Amino acid sequence: MKFVDLDAQYNVIEKQVRESIDQVLNHKQFIMGPEIAILEKELSNYCGAQHVISAASGTDALLMALMAYGVGPGDGIIAPSFTFVATAEVIQLLGATTVFVDVDETTFNMDAGKLEETIQRVKSEERLNLKGIIPVDLFGLPVDHNAVQAIANQHGLFVLSDAAQSFGAEYNNAKVGVFGEISTTSFFPAKPLGCYGDGGAVFTDNPELADIMDSIRFHGKGVSQYENVRIGITGRLDTLQAAILSCKLKVFDEELDKRQVIADIYHNELNRFVKTPTIPEGYKSSWAVYTICSPGRDRIKQHLDQNGIPSAIYYPSPLHHQPAFANAVGAGEKMPVTDRLAKEVISLPIHPYLLPDDQLKIIDTIKTAIS
Ligand SMILES: *Cc1c(COP(=O)(O)O)cnc(C)c1O
């Protein structure tokens, strides 16, 4: 049994992937080859965002977005305390200061009430120039985008939506990629839509920001490649990865449906024993991982390990307790929900090719561990 079974998926898509890779090997335009524009158009059609700029990773996608906003020293950018390091890493990398906000205990996403409180606090301290919010759709479930956007509008802050885990998910009948002024995602192999290396993308309906990020992605190019109008990065997606992603996009919706079936079975079998994820009305998760919550987490983990069942703990040590974020607002403070979740969460296999017998074994093992 595997946590993410890339072998099983490869068995389904092998022929297309090999043909697509061969095409790239034939034309040899490894950087910005024709597959890049094709993929960007496909992603735009898929999620409804007008401009899609593929990127070297989900982290570079976030970095390019913050650079487009001109974020730098003295600026404060808000991020949840319960997320993958990259969300806040890019803020610090640009010399800005992360402002941590605790999450909601049922959705695991940024808590709108605490967001408002934190904004008031930072504004009253007058130390940082508060510029934007990076909400994260954790584990595949979209954040309450209307609530976050309303608060952002009220305070004149940008919303950069970190959808690294939630590509394919929905909120109020719209697909992830259209929320916030800019959204980003990751194509890291273990994400819902993954490539065979590092990859990511930026989504926006704002043409000016799209142009700036397109330039940043390519060393700050101007009209021509050798005109340098700003400082940029090597932020491009490889042509090979674009070719692979186009193949995977064709089976993506089918895979999302399979993840949903597995999630429903987990919910029905486990919700009397542990806290299973709640998906609010109007939301659809991409089920990047299936994360349960229990005070008996360590015992569950031990039983799963003993039975050879893969599991993962996202995230055992929250960012506001990490040395790299010692200067952040909220560093070392109590974030009660995040601090408790770090001790109680455990993520179970939910890849689309999980076999029914294997899922039964996972469920039985958890029930035994808990009773
Ligand atoms: C994976 C992830 C990223 C970074 O993506 P990479 O492609 O690995 O750089 C950023 N934010 C979140 C929430 C993630 O889960």
CSV table of C-alpha atoms and ligand atoms in Angstrom, one decimal:
chain,number,residue,atom,x,y,z
A,1,MET,CA,0.0,0.0,0.0
A,2,LYS,CA,1.3,3.5,-0.8
A,3,PHE,CA,0.3,6.9,0.5
A,4,VAL,CA,0.2,8.3,-3.1
A,5,ASP,CA,0.3,5.5,-5.8
A,6,LEU,CA,2.0,7.0,-8.8
A,7,ASP,CA,2.5,3.4,-10.3
A,8,ALA,CA,-1.2,2.7,-10.4
A,9,GLN,CA,-1.8,6.1,-12.1
A,10,TYR,CA,1.0,5.5,-14.6
A,11,ASN,CA,-0.5,2.2,-15.7
A,12,VAL,CA,-3.6,4.2,-16.9
A,13,ILE,CA,-1.8,7.0,-18.6
A,14,GLU,CA,1.6,5.4,-19.7
A,15,LYS,CA,0.9,5.4,-23.5
A,16,GLN,CA,-0.1,9.1,-23.7
A,17,VAL,CA,2.7,10.2,-21.4
A,18,ARG,CA,5.4,8.4,-23.4
A,19,GLU,CA,4.0,9.8,-26.7
A,20,SER,CA,4.0,13.4,-25.2
A,21,ILE,CA,7.5,13.1,-23.9
A,22,ASP,CA,8.7,11.8,-27.2
A,23,GLN,CA,7.2,14.8,-28.9
A,24,VAL,CA,9.2,17.1,-26.7
A,25,LEU,CA,12.4,15.0,-27.3
A,26,ASN,CA,11.8,15.4,-31.0
A,27,HIS,CA,11.5,19.2,-31.1
A,28,LYS,CA,13.9,19.7,-28.1
A,29,GLN,CA,12.4,23.1,-27.0
A,30,PHE,CA,12.9,22.2,-23.4
A,31,ILE,CA,12.4,25.8,-22.2
A,32,MET,CA,9.1,27.5,-23.1
A,33,GLY,CA,8.3,24.9,-25.8
A,34,PRO,CA,4.8,24.8,-27.5
A,35,GLU,CA,3.4,22.5,-24.7
A,36,ILE,CA,3.6,25.4,-22.2
A,37,ALA,CA,1.1,27.6,-24.0
A,38,ILE,CA,-1.1,24.6,-24.7
A,39,LEU,CA,-1.2,23.6,-21.0
A,40,GLU,CA,-1.8,27.2,-19.9
A,41,LYS,CA,-4.8,27.4,-22.2
A,42,GLU,CA,-6.1,24.0,-20.9
A,43,LEU,CA,-5.7,25.2,-17.3
A,44,SER,CA,-7.5,28.4,-18.1
A,45,ASN,CA,-10.4,26.5,-19.7
A,46,TYR,CA,-10.5,24.1,-16.8
A,47,CYS,CA,-10.7,26.6,-13.9
A,48,GLY,CA,-12.0,29.8,-15.6
A,49,ALA,CA,-9.1,32.1,-14.8
A,50,GLN,CA,-8.3,34.4,-17.7
A,51,HIS,CA,-4.5,34.4,-17.4
A,52,VAL,CA,-2.5,31.3,-16.4
A,53,ILE,CA,1.3,31.5,-16.0
A,54,SER,CA,2.9,28.1,-15.5
A,55,ALA,CA,5.8,28.2,-13.0
A,56,ALA,CA,8.8,26.1,-11.8
A,57,SER,CA,7.1,25.2,-8.5
A,58,GLY,CA,4.2,26.2,-6.3
A,59,THR,CA,6.7,28.1,-4.2
A,60,ASP,CA,8.0,30.1,-7.2
A,61,ALA,CA,4.4,30.8,-8.2
A,62,LEU,CA,3.8,32.4,-4.7
A,63,LEU,CA,7.1,34.3,-4.9
A,64,MET,CA,6.3,35.7,-8.4
A,65,ALA,CA,2.9,36.9,-7.1
A,66,LEU,CA,4.4,38.7,-4.1
A,67,MET,CA,7.2,40.2,-6.3
A,68,ALA,CA,4.5,41.5,-8.7
A,69,TYR,CA,2.9,43.3,-5.7
A,70,GLY,CA,6.3,44.8,-4.9
A,71,VAL,CA,6.4,43.2,-1.4
A,72,GLY,CA,9.5,43.9,0.6
A,73,PRO,CA,11.0,45.0,3.9
A,74,GLY,CA,8.6,46.8,6.2
A,75,ASP,CA,5.6,45.1,4.7
A,76,GLY,CA,3.3,42.7,6.7
A,77,ILE,CA,1.7,39.8,4.9
A,78,ILE,CA,-0.9,37.6,6.7
A,79,ALA,CA,-0.7,33.8,6.5
A,80,PRO,CA,-2.3,31.0,8.5
A,81,SER,CA,-0.2,29.4,11.2
A,82,PHE,CA,-1.3,25.9,10.1
A,83,THR,CA,0.2,25.4,6.6
A,84,PHE,CA,3.1,24.1,4.6
A,85,VAL,CA,6.3,26.2,5.2
A,86,ALA,CA,6.3,27.6,1.6
A,87,THR,CA,3.2,29.9,2.2
A,88,ALA,CA,5.2,32.0,4.7
A,89,GLU,CA,8.7,31.3,3.5
A,90,VAL,CA,8.2,33.5,0.4
A,91,ILE,CA,7.2,36.4,2.6
A,92,GLN,CA,10.3,36.2,4.7
A,93,LEU,CA,12.5,35.6,1.5
A,94,LEU,CA,11.5,39.0,0.3
A,95,GLY,CA,12.4,40.6,3.6
A,96,ALA,CA,8.7,41.2,4.6
A,97,THR,CA,7.3,40.0,7.9
A,98,THR,CA,4.8,37.2,8.2
A,99,VAL,CA,1.7,37.9,10.4
A,100,PHE,CA,0.3,34.6,11.6
A,101,VAL,CA,-3.4,34.0,12.1
A,102,ASP,CA,-4.8,30.9,13.8
A,103,VAL,CA,-7.2,28.5,11.9
A,104,ASP,CA,-10.7,27.3,12.4
A,105,GLU,CA,-11.0,24.0,14.2
A,106,THR,CA,-13.5,22.4,11.7
A,107,THR,CA,-12.2,23.5,8.3
A,108,PHE,CA,-8.5,23.9,9.4
A,109,ASN,CA,-8.5,27.1,7.3
A,110,MET,CA,-7.8,30.7,8.3
A,111,ASP,CA,-10.4,31.9,10.8
A,112,ALA,CA,-12.1,35.0,9.5
A,113,GLY,CA,-12.8,36.3,13.1
A,114,LYS,CA,-9.2,36.0,14.1
A,115,LEU,CA,-8.1,37.5,10.8
A,116,GLU,CA,-10.1,40.7,11.6
A,117,GLU,CA,-8.6,40.8,15.2
A,118,THR,CA,-5.1,40.4,13.9
A,119,ILE,CA,-5.5,43.1,11.3
A,120,GLN,CA,-6.7,45.5,14.1
A,121,ARG,CA,-3.7,44.6,16.3
A,122,VAL,CA,-1.1,45.0,13.5
A,123,LYS,CA,-2.6,48.3,12.4
A,124,SER,CA,-2.7,49.7,16.0
A,125,GLU,CA,1.0,48.8,16.5
A,126,GLU,CA,1.9,50.9,13.4
A,127,ARG,CA,5.1,49.0,12.9
A,128,LEU,CA,4.3,47.2,9.6
A,129,ASN,CA,2.7,48.3,6.4
A,130,LEU,CA,0.0,45.6,6.1
A,131,LYS,CA,-0.3,44.8,2.4
A,132,GLY,CA,-2.0,41.4,1.8
A,133,ILE,CA,-3.4,38.1,2.9
A,134,ILE,CA,-2.4,34.6,1.8
A,135,PRO,CA,-5.3,32.3,2.7
A,136,VAL,CA,-4.5,28.6,2.2
A,137,ASP,CA,-7.1,25.9,1.0
A,138,LEU,CA,-5.7,23.3,3.4
A,139,PHE,CA,-5.8,19.6,2.5
A,140,GLY,CA,-7.9,20.5,-0.6
A,141,LEU,CA,-10.8,22.4,1.1
A,142,PRO,CA,-11.3,26.0,-0.1
A,143,VAL,CA,-11.2,28.7,2.6
A,144,ASP,CA,-14.3,30.8,3.0
A,145,HIS,CA,-13.2,33.1,0.1
A,146,ASN,CA,-16.2,35.5,0.4
A,147,ALA,CA,-15.4,36.2,4.1
A,148,VAL,CA,-11.7,36.7,3.5
A,149,GLN,CA,-12.2,38.8,0.5
A,150,ALA,CA,-14.7,41.1,2.3
A,151,ILE,CA,-12.2,41.7,5.1
A,152,ALA,CA,-9.4,42.3,2.6
A,153,ASN,CA,-11.6,44.8,0.7
A,154,GLN,CA,-12.5,46.6,3.9
A,155,HIS,CA,-8.8,47.1,4.8
A,156,GLY,CA,-7.4,47.6,1.3
A,157,LEU,CA,-5.4,44.4,1.3
A,158,PHE,CA,-4.7,42.1,-1.6
A,159,VAL,CA,-5.7,38.4,-1.5
A,160,LEU,CA,-3.2,35.9,-2.9
A,161,SER,CA,-4.9,32.5,-2.7
A,162,ASP,CA,-2.5,29.6,-2.0
A,163,ALA,CA,-4.3,26.8,-3.7
A,164,ALA,CA,-1.3,24.5,-3.8
A,165,GLN,CA,-3.4,21.6,-2.3
A,166,SER,CA,-6.8,22.5,-3.8
A,167,PHE,CA,-6.6,22.6,-7.6
A,168,GLY,CA,-9.8,21.0,-8.8
A,169,ALA,CA,-11.8,22.0,-5.7
A,170,GLU,CA,-14.9,24.3,-5.8
A,171,TYR,CA,-16.4,27.1,-3.7
A,172,ASN,CA,-19.9,28.4,-4.6
A,173,ASN,CA,-19.9,26.5,-7.9
A,174,ALA,CA,-16.7,28.1,-9.1
A,175,LYS,CA,-13.4,26.3,-9.4
A,176,VAL,CA,-10.3,27.1,-7.4
A,177,GLY,CA,-8.0,29.4,-9.5
A,178,VAL,CA,-10.5,32.3,-9.7
A,179,PHE,CA,-10.4,33.4,-6.0
A,180,GLY,CA,-8.4,36.3,-4.7
A,181,GLU,CA,-6.8,38.7,-7.2
A,182,ILE,CA,-4.1,36.1,-7.8
A,183,SER,CA,-4.2,32.3,-7.1
A,184,THR,CA,-1.3,29.9,-7.2
A,185,THR,CA,-1.1,26.1,-7.3
A,186,SER,CA,1.6,23.4,-7.1
A,187,PHE,CA,2.1,20.4,-9.4
A,188,PHE,CA,4.5,18.7,-6.9
A,189,PRO,CA,4.0,14.9,-7.7
A,190,ALA,CA,1.9,14.3,-4.5
A,191,LYS,CA,-0.5,17.1,-5.1
A,192,PRO,CA,-4.0,16.4,-6.6
A,193,LEU,CA,-2.7,17.3,-10.1
A,194,GLY,CA,1.0,16.5,-10.0
A,195,CYS,CA,3.7,16.3,-12.6
A,196,TYR,CA,6.9,14.2,-12.6
A,197,GLY,CA,9.1,16.8,-10.9
A,198,ASP,CA,8.6,20.4,-9.6
A,199,GLY,CA,5.9,22.6,-11.1
A,200,GLY,CA,3.3,25.2,-10.4
A,201,ALA,CA,1.1,27.9,-11.8
A,202,VAL,CA,-0.3,31.4,-11.2
A,203,PHE,CA,-3.9,32.4,-12.1
A,204,THR,CA,-5.3,35.9,-12.4
A,205,ASP,CA,-7.9,37.9,-14.2
A,206,ASN,CA,-5.8,41.0,-13.9
A,207,PRO,CA,-3.9,41.6,-17.2
A,208,GLU,CA,-1.3,44.0,-15.7
A,209,LEU,CA,-0.4,41.6,-12.9
A,210,ALA,CA,-0.3,38.8,-15.5
A,211,ASP,CA,2.2,40.7,-17.6
A,212,ILE,CA,4.4,41.5,-14.6
A,213,MET,CA,4.5,37.9,-13.5
A,214,ASP,CA,5.2,36.7,-17.0
A,215,SER,CA,8.2,39.0,-17.0
A,216,ILE,CA,9.3,38.0,-13.5
A,217,ARG,CA,9.2,34.3,-14.5
A,218,PHE,CA,11.8,35.0,-17.2
A,219,HIS,CA,14.5,37.2,-15.5
A,220,GLY,CA,12.4,40.3,-15.7
A,221,LYS,CA,12.3,40.3,-19.5
A,222,GLY,CA,10.8,43.2,-21.4
A,223,VAL,CA,9.4,43.0,-24.9
A,224,SER,CA,12.5,41.0,-25.9
A,225,GLN,CA,14.3,38.5,-23.7
A,226,TYR,CA,17.4,40.6,-23.6
A,227,GLU,CA,15.7,43.7,-22.3
A,228,ASN,CA,15.7,43.7,-18.5
A,229,VAL,CA,12.9,45.9,-17.1
A,230,ARG,CA,12.8,44.5,-13.6
A,231,ILE,CA,14.5,41.9,-11.4
A,232,GLY,CA,13.1,38.4,-12.0
A,233,ILE,CA,13.8,34.8,-11.4
A,234,THR,CA,14.2,31.5,-13.4
A,235,GLY,CA,10.6,30.7,-12.7
A,236,ARG,CA,9.6,28.7,-15.8
A,237,LEU,CA,7.9,25.3,-15.9
A,238,ASP,CA,9.8,22.7,-18.0
A,239,THR,CA,8.3,21.8,-21.3
A,240,LEU,CA,8.5,18.1,-20.4
A,241,GLN,CA,6.4,18.7,-17.3
A,242,ALA,CA,3.8,20.7,-19.2
A,243,ALA,CA,3.5,17.8,-21.7
A,244,ILE,CA,3.0,15.3,-18.8
A,245,LEU,CA,0.5,17.6,-17.0
A,246,SER,CA,-1.7,17.8,-20.2
A,247,CYS,CA,-2.0,14.0,-20.1
A,248,LYS,CA,-2.8,14.0,-16.4
A,249,LEU,CA,-5.4,16.8,-16.8
A,250,LYS,CA,-7.4,14.5,-19.1
A,251,VAL,CA,-8.0,12.0,-16.2
A,252,PHE,CA,-8.1,14.6,-13.5
A,253,ASP,CA,-11.9,14.9,-13.0
A,254,GLU,CA,-12.3,11.2,-13.0
A,255,GLU,CA,-9.6,11.0,-10.3
A,256,LEU,CA,-11.3,13.7,-8.2
A,257,ASP,CA,-14.6,11.7,-8.3
A,258,LYS,CA,-12.7,8.6,-7.1
A,259,ARG,CA,-11.2,10.6,-4.2
A,260,GLN,CA,-14.7,11.8,-3.3
A,261,VAL,CA,-16.0,8.2,-3.1
A,262,ILE,CA,-13.1,7.2,-0.9
A,263,ALA,CA,-13.7,10.2,1.3
A,264,ASP,CA,-17.4,9.3,1.7
A,265,ILE,CA,-16.5,5.8,2.8
A,266,TYR,CA,-14.0,7.1,5.4
A,267,HIS,CA,-16.6,9.5,6.7
A,268,ASN,CA,-19.3,6.9,7.1
A,269,GLU,CA,-17.0,4.3,8.7
A,270,LEU,CA,-14.9,6.5,10.9
A,271,ASN,CA,-17.0,9.5,12.0
A,272,ARG,CA,-18.2,7.8,15.3
A,273,PHE,CA,-14.6,7.1,16.3
A,274,VAL,CA,-12.6,10.1,15.2
A,275,LYS,CA,-13.3,13.7,14.0
A,276,THR,CA,-13.6,13.3,10.2
A,277,PRO,CA,-13.5,16.4,7.9
A,278,THR,CA,-16.6,18.4,7.5
A,279,ILE,CA,-17.2,19.9,4.0
A,280,PRO,CA,-19.5,22.9,4.4
A,281,GLU,CA,-22.5,23.4,2.0
A,282,GLY,CA,-21.4,24.9,-1.3
A,283,TYR,CA,-17.8,23.5,-1.1
A,284,LYS,CA,-16.1,20.7,-2.9
A,285,SER,CA,-12.7,19.4,-1.7
A,286,SER,CA,-10.0,18.2,-4.0
A,287,TRP,CA,-9.0,15.8,-1.2
A,288,ALA,CA,-5.3,16.3,-1.4
A,289,VAL,CA,-5.1,14.3,1.8
A,290,TYR,CA,-7.8,12.9,4.1
A,291,THR,CA,-7.1,14.2,7.6
A,292,ILE,CA,-8.7,13.0,10.7
A,293,CYS,CA,-8.4,14.4,14.2
A,294,SER,CA,-8.2,12.5,17.5
A,295,PRO,CA,-6.6,12.8,20.9
A,296,GLY,CA,-5.6,9.2,20.3
A,297,ARG,CA,-3.6,10.2,17.2
A,298,ASP,CA,-0.3,8.8,18.4
A,299,ARG,CA,-1.9,5.4,19.1
A,300,ILE,CA,-3.6,5.4,15.7
A,301,LYS,CA,-0.2,6.2,14.0
A,302,GLN,CA,1.5,3.4,15.9
A,303,HIS,CA,-1.2,0.9,14.8
A,304,LEU,CA,-1.0,2.0,11.2
A,305,ASP,CA,2.8,1.8,11.2
A,306,GLN,CA,2.7,-1.7,12.7
A,307,ASN,CA,0.3,-2.9,10.0
A,308,GLY,CA,2.4,-1.4,7.2
A,309,ILE,CA,-0.2,1.3,6.4
A,310,PRO,CA,1.3,4.6,5.2
A,311,SER,CA,0.1,7.8,6.9
A,312,ALA,CA,1.5,11.3,7.4
A,313,ILE,CA,1.3,14.1,9.9
A,314,TYR,CA,0.7,17.5,8.3
A,315,TYR,CA,2.0,19.5,10.2
A,316,PRO,CA,3.7,18.3,13.4
A,317,SER,CA,5.4,21.6,14.3
A,318,PRO,CA,3.6,24.8,13.4
A,319,LEU,CA,5.4,27.6,11.7
A,320,HIS,CA,4.9,30.1,14.5
A,321,HIS,CA,7.1,27.9,16.7
A,322,GLN,CA,9.9,27.5,14.0
A,323,PRO,CA,13.2,29.3,14.4
A,324,ALA,CA,13.0,30.5,10.8
A,325,PHE,CA,9.9,32.6,11.7
A,326,ALA,CA,11.2,34.0,15.0
A,327,ASN,CA,10.6,37.6,13.8
A,328,ALA,CA,7.0,37.0,12.6
A,329,VAL,CA,4.0,38.5,14.3
A,330,GLY,CA,2.6,35.7,16.5
A,331,ALA,CA,5.9,33.9,16.8
A,332,GLY,CA,6.1,31.9,20.0
A,333,GLU,CA,2.6,32.9,21.0
A,334,LYS,CA,-0.3,30.5,21.6
A,335,MET,CA,-2.3,29.7,18.5
A,336,PRO,CA,-4.7,27.4,20.4
A,337,VAL,CA,-6.3,25.6,17.4
A,338,THR,CA,-3.1,25.2,15.4
A,339,ASP,CA,-1.2,24.0,18.5
A,340,ARG,CA,-3.9,21.4,19.3
A,341,LEU,CA,-4.2,20.2,15.6
A,342,ALA,CA,-0.4,19.6,15.5
A,343,LYS,CA,-0.9,17.0,18.2
A,344,GLU,CA,-4.2,15.5,17.0
A,345,VAL,CA,-4.1,15.3,13.1
A,346,ILE,CA,-3.2,12.4,11.0
A,347,SER,CA,-3.6,12.1,7.2
A,348,LEU,CA,-4.7,8.8,5.5
A,349,PRO,CA,-4.2,7.6,2.0
A,350,ILE,CA,-6.8,8.9,-0.4
A,351,HIS,CA,-5.2,8.6,-3.8
A,352,PRO,CA,-7.7,7.7,-6.6
A,353,TYR,CA,-6.3,4.2,-7.1
A,354,LEU,CA,-6.7,3.1,-3.4
A,355,LEU,CA,-8.2,-0.4,-3.5
A,356,PRO,CA,-11.4,-1.1,-1.5
A,357,ASP,CA,-9.7,-3.9,0.5
A,358,ASP,CA,-6.8,-1.6,1.4
A,359,GLN,CA,-9.3,1.1,2.6
A,360,LEU,CA,-11.1,-1.5,4.7
A,361,LYS,CA,-7.8,-2.5,6.3
A,362,ILE,CA,-7.1,1.2,7.1
A,363,ILE,CA,-10.5,1.7,8.6
A,364,ASP,CA,-10.3,-1.6,10.7
A,365,THR,CA,-6.9,-0.7,12.0
A,366,ILE,CA,-8.1,2.8,13.1
A,367,LYS,CA,-11.2,1.3,14.8
A,368,THR,CA,-9.0,-1.3,16.7
A,369,ALA,CA,-6.5,1.5,17.7
A,370,ILE,CA,-9.2,3.7,19.1
A,371,SER,CA,-11.3,1.0,21.0
B,1,LIG,C1,3.1,22.2,-1.7
B,1,LIG,C2,2.7,23.5,-1.2
B,1,LIG,C3,3.3,24.7,-1.6
B,1,LIG,C4,4.6,24.7,-2.4
B,1,LIG,O1,4.5,24.0,-3.6
B,1,LIG,P1,5.9,23.4,-4.3
B,1,LIG,O2,5.4,23.1,-5.7
B,1,LIG,O3,6.3,22.2,-3.5
B,1,LIG,O4,6.9,24.5,-4.3
B,1,LIG,C5,2.9,25.9,-1.1
B,1,LIG,N1,1.8,26.0,-0.3
B,1,LIG,C6,1.2,24.9,0.2
B,1,LIG,C7,0.0,25.0,1.1
B,1,LIG,C8,1.6,23.6,-0.2
B,1,LIG,O5,1.0,22.5,0.3
